[in-house]
Coordinates of C-alpha atoms in Angstrom, one line a residue:
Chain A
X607 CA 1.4 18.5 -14.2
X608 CA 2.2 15.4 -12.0
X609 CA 3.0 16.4 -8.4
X610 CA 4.2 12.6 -7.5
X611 CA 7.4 10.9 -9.2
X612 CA 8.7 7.3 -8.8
X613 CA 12.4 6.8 -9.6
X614 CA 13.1 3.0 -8.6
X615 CA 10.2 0.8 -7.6
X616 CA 11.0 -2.7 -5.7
X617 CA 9.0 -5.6 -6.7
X618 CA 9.1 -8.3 -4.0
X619 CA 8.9 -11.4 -6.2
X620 CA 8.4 -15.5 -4.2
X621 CA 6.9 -16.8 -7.8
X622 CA 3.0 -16.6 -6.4
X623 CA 0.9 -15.5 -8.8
X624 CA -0.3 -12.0 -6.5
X625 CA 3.5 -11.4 -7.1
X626 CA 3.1 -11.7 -10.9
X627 CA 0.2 -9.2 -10.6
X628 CA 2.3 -7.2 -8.1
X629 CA 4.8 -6.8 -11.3
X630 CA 2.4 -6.2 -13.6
X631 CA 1.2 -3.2 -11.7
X632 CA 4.7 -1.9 -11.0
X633 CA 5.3 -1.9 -14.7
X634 CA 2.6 0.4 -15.3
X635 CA 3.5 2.4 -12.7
X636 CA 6.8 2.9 -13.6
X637 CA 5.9 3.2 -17.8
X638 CA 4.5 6.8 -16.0
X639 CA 7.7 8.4 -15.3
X640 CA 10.4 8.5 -17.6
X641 CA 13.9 7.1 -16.4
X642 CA 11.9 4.9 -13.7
X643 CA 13.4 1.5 -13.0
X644 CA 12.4 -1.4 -11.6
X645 CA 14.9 -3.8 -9.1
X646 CA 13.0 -7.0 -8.9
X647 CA 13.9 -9.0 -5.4
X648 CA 13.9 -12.6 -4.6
X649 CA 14.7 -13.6 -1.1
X650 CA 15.6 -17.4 -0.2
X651 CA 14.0 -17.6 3.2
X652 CA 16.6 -18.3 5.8
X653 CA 14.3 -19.8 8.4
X654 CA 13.7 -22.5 5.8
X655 CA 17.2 -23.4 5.5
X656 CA 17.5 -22.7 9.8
X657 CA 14.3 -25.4 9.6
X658 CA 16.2 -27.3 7.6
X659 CA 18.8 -27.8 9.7
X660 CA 16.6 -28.2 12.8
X661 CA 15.4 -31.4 11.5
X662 CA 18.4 -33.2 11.0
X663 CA 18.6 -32.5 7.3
X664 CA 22.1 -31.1 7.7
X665 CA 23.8 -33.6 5.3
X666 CA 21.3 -32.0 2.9
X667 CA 21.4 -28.1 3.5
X668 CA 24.3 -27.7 0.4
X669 CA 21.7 -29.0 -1.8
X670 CA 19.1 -27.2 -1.0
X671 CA 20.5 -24.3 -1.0
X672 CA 21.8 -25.3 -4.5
X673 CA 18.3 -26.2 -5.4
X674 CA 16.7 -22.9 -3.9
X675 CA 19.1 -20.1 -5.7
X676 CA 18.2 -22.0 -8.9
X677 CA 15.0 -21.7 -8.5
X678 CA 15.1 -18.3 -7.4
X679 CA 17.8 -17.0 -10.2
X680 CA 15.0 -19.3 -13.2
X681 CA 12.4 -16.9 -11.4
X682 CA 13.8 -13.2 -11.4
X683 CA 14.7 -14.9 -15.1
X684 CA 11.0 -15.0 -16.1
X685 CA 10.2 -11.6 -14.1
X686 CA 12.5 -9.9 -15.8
X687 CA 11.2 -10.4 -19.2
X688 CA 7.6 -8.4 -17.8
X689 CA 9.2 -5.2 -17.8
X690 CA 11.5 -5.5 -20.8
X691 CA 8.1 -6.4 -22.4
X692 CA 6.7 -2.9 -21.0
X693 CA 9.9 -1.3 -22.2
X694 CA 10.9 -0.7 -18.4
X695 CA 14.5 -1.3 -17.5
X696 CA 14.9 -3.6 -14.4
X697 CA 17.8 -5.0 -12.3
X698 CA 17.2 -8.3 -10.6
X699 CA 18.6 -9.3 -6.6
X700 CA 19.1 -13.0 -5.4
X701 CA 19.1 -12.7 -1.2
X702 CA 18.9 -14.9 1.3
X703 CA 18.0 -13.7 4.7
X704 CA 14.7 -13.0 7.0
X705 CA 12.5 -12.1 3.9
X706 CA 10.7 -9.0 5.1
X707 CA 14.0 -7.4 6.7
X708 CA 16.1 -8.2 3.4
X709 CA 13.4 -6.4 1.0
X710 CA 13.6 -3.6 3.7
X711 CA 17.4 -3.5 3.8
X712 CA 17.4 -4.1 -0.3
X713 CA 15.2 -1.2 -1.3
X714 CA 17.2 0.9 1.1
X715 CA 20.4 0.1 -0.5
X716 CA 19.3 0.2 -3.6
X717 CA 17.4 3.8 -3.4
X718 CA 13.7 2.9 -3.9
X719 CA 10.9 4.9 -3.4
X720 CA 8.5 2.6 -3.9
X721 CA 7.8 -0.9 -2.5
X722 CA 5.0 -3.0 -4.6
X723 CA 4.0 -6.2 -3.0
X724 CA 1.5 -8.7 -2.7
X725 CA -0.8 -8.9 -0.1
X726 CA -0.5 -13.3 0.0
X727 CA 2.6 -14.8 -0.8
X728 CA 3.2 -18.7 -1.7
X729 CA 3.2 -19.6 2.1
X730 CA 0.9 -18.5 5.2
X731 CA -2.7 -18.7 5.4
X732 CA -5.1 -17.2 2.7
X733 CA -7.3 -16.3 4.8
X734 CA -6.0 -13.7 6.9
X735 CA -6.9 -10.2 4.7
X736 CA -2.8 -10.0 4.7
X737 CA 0.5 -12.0 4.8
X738 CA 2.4 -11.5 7.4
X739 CA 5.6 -10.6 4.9
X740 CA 3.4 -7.8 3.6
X741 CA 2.4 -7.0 6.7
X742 CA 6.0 -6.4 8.1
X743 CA 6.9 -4.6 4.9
X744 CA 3.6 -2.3 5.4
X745 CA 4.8 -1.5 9.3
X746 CA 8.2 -1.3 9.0
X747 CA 9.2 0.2 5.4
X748 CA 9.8 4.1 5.1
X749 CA 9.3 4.1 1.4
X750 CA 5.8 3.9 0.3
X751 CA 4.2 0.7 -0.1
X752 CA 2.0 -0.8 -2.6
X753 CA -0.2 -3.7 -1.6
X754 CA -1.7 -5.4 -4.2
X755 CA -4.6 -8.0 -3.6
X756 CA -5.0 -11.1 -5.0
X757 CA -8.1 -10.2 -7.7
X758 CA -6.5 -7.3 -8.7
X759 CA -5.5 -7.2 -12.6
X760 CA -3.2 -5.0 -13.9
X761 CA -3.7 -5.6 -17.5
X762 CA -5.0 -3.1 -20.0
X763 CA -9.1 -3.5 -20.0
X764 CA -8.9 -5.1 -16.3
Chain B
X1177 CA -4.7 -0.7 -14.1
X1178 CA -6.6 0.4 -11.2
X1179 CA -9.5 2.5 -12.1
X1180 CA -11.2 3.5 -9.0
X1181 CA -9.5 4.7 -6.1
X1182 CA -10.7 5.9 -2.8
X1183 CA -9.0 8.3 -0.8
X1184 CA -9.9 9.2 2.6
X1185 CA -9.1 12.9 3.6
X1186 CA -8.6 14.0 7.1
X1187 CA -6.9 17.8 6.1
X1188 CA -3.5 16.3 7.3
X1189 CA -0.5 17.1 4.7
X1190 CA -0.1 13.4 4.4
X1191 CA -3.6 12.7 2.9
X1192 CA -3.1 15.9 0.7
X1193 CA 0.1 13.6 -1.2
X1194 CA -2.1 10.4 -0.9
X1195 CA -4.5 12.5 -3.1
X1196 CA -1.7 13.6 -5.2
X1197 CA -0.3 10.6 -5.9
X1198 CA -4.6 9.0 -6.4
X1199 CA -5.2 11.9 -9.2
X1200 CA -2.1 11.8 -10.9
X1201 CA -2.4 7.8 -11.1
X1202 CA -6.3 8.6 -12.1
X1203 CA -5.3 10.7 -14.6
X1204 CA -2.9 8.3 -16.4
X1205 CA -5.0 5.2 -15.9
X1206 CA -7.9 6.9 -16.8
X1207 CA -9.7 6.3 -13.0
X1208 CA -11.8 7.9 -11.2
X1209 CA -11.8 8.8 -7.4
X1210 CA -14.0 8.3 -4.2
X1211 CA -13.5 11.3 -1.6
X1212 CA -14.5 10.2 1.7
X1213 CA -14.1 12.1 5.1
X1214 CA -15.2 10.7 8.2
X1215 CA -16.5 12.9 11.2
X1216 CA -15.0 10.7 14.4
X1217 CA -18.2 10.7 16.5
X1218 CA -15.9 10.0 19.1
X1219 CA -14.7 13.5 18.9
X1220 CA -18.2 15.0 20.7
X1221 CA -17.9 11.8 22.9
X1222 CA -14.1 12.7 24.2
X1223 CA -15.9 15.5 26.4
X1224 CA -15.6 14.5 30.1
X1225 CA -19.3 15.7 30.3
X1226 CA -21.9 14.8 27.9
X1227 CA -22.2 17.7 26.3
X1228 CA -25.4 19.9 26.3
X1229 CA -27.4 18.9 23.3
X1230 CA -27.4 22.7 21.3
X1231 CA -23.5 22.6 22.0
X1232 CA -23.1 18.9 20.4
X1233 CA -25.5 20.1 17.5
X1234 CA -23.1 23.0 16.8
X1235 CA -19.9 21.4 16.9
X1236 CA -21.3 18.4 14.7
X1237 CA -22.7 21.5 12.5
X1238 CA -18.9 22.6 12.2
X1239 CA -17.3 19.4 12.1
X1240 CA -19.4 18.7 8.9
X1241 CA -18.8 21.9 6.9
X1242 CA -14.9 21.6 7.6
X1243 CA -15.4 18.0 6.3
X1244 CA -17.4 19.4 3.0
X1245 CA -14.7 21.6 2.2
X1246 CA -11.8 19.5 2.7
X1247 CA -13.8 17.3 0.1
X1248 CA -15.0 19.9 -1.8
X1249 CA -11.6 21.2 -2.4
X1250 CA -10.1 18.1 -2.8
X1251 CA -12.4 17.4 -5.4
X1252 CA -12.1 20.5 -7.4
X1253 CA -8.2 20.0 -8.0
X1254 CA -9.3 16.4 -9.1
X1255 CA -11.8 17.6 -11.6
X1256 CA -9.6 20.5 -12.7
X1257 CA -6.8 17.4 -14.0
X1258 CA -9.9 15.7 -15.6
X1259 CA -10.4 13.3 -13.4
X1260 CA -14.0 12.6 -12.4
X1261 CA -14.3 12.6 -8.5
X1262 CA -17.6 11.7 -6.4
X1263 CA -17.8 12.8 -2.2
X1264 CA -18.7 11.0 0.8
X1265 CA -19.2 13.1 4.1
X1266 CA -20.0 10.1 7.0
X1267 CA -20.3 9.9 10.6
X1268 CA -18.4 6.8 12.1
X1269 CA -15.1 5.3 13.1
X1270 CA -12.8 5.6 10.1
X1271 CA -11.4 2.5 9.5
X1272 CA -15.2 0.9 9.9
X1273 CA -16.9 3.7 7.1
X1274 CA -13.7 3.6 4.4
X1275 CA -14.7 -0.3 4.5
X1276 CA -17.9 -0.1 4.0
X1277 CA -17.8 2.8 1.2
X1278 CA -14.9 0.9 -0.2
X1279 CA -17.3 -2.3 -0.6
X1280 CA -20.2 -0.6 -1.9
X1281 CA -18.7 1.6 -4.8
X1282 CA -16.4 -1.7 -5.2
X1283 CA -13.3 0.7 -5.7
X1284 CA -9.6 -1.3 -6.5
X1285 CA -7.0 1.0 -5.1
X1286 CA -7.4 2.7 -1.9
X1287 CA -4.4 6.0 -1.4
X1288 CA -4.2 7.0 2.2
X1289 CA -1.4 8.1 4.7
X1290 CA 0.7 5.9 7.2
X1291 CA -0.4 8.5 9.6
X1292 CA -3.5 10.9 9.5
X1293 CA -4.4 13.9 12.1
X1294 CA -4.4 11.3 15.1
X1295 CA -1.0 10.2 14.5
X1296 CA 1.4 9.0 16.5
X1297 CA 4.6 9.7 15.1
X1298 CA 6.7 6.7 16.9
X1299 CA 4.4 4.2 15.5
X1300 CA 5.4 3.5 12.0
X1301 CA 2.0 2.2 10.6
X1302 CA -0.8 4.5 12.4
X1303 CA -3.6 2.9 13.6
X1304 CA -6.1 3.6 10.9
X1305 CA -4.0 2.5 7.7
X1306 CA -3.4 -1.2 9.8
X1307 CA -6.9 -1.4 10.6
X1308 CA -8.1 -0.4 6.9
X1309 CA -5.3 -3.4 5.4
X1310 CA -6.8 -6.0 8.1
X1311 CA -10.7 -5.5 7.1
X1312 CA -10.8 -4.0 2.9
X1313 CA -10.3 -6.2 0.1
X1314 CA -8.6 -3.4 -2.1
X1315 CA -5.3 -2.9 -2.9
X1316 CA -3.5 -0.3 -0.8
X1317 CA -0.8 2.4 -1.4
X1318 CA 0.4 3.8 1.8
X1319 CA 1.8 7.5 1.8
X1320 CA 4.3 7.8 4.2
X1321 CA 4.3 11.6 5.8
X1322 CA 7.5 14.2 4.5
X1323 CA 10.5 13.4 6.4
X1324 CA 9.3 10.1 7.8
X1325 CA 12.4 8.4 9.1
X1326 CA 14.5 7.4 6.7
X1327 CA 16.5 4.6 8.2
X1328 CA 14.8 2.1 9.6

């Protein structure tokens, strides 16, 4: 008899692949308890857009912001077919905002119990042992986190 | 799937769920699991006197069979879900020895608590679990203690 249960897992998702494998793992996690869900998060980093504006791109800002919720809503597009794949129902989140506090604030307003990351995301350097998103996420979250690493595989075999 | 986790036990209630949560993922993934407990040699050295040698002998003697059966037990109600489950009793700092064992039995998943025995309860990440994510190449699933704060 399982003495753990997981009832909505957040997947922080930037489009790297250790966020792909971050997914896949969260899948198979959540395939182990019935009625699990997943709520798959994309944040637009603010301090982008604030850098952005810093440099005297202003004129520009609309467009980029245009250009980066496209990007982000073609993304949560392609995660979400991984769980439907896995039979796992999943609901997907466009934010913008400070990325660590809005995965935080996300997975407290949506309920989850679980927060499944990778440990590199596609910015920062790779050779620190950790991101410093993860990092925050690791410190700061009260749900429990996952990290997962960049060799790990979740695939069946792996 | 990960297939071979390592959990380190300290006998606090939050490394108890971490090895909850390590056996039932074990047992669905088909894993096994690494036990390790770490006698803190720095437990005999927190004596404002070096101790007399017989009296360090003993209290090492003690601090090893309270680690054995911590991993002992622990291991039992591993093997009694079917999952296969190996022990490591080691002297050394904690974060330096799950490292190392975590590296040499090349495990993927490591389970442990956001804060073990020497906790601190106002720090949110204790000082073990952010020293084991800065040095190990595993994944990591932190357990957060019962009635950690919620709001944060």
């Amino acid at each position: 008899m399982a003495a753990t249960s997981f009832q909505r897992i957040l997947v922080a998702l930037d489009g790297s692949d250790c966020s792909f494998r971050a997914l896949d793992f969260a899948c198979h996690i959540a395939k182990q308890y019935p009625g699990c869900t997943l709520v798959l998060v994309h944040v637009i980093d603010q301090r982008a857009l604030e850098t952005a504006r810093m440099v005297h791109l202003q004129p520009m800002v609309e467009e980029i912001v245009r250009t980066l919720h496209a990007a982000g809503e073609s993304l949560l597009a392609e995660a979400e077919a991984v769980p439907k794949r896995h039979q796992v129902s999943a609901t997907t989140h466009l934010e913008q905002g400070i990325i660590a506090q809005r995965l935080l604030a996300c997975a407290k307003e949506q309920g989850c119990d679980l927060i499944v990351i990778g440990s590199h995301g596609r910015t920062g350097l790779q050779r620190v042992l950790l991101g410093s998103v993860a990092h925050a996420v690791a410190q700061l979250a009260p749900e429990m986190v996952l990290i997962v690493r960049e060799g790990a595989a979740a695939s069946a075999g792996a | 799937m990960f297939r071979h986790l390592l959990v380190p036990l300290d006998g606090s209630d939050v490394a108890q769920r971490a090895l909850d949560h390590a056996i039932d993922y074990a047992h669905s993934s088909g894993g096994e699991i690494d036990l390790i407990h770490v006698i803190d040699r720095r437990i005999v050295q927190a004596a404002p006197k070096a101790l007399p040698l017989d009296a360090q002998k003993s209290l090492l003697e003690k601090l090893e069979e309270h680690g054995s059966g911590v991993l002992e037990q622990a291991a039992g109600t591993a093997r009694s879900r079917g999952v296969r489950a190996h022990t490591h009793l080691v002297h050394g700092i904690i974060a330096e020895e799950v490292e190392r064992v975590s590296t040499r039995i090349g495990c993927d998943l490591i389970v442990m608590g956001t804060h073990g025995r020497r906790g601190w309860a106002p720090m949110i990440l204790g000082s073990v679990a952010e020293s084991v994510l800065q040095r190990c190449t595993a994944s990591v699933l932190l357990v957060r203690p019962h009635g950690a704060p919620a709001t944060k």
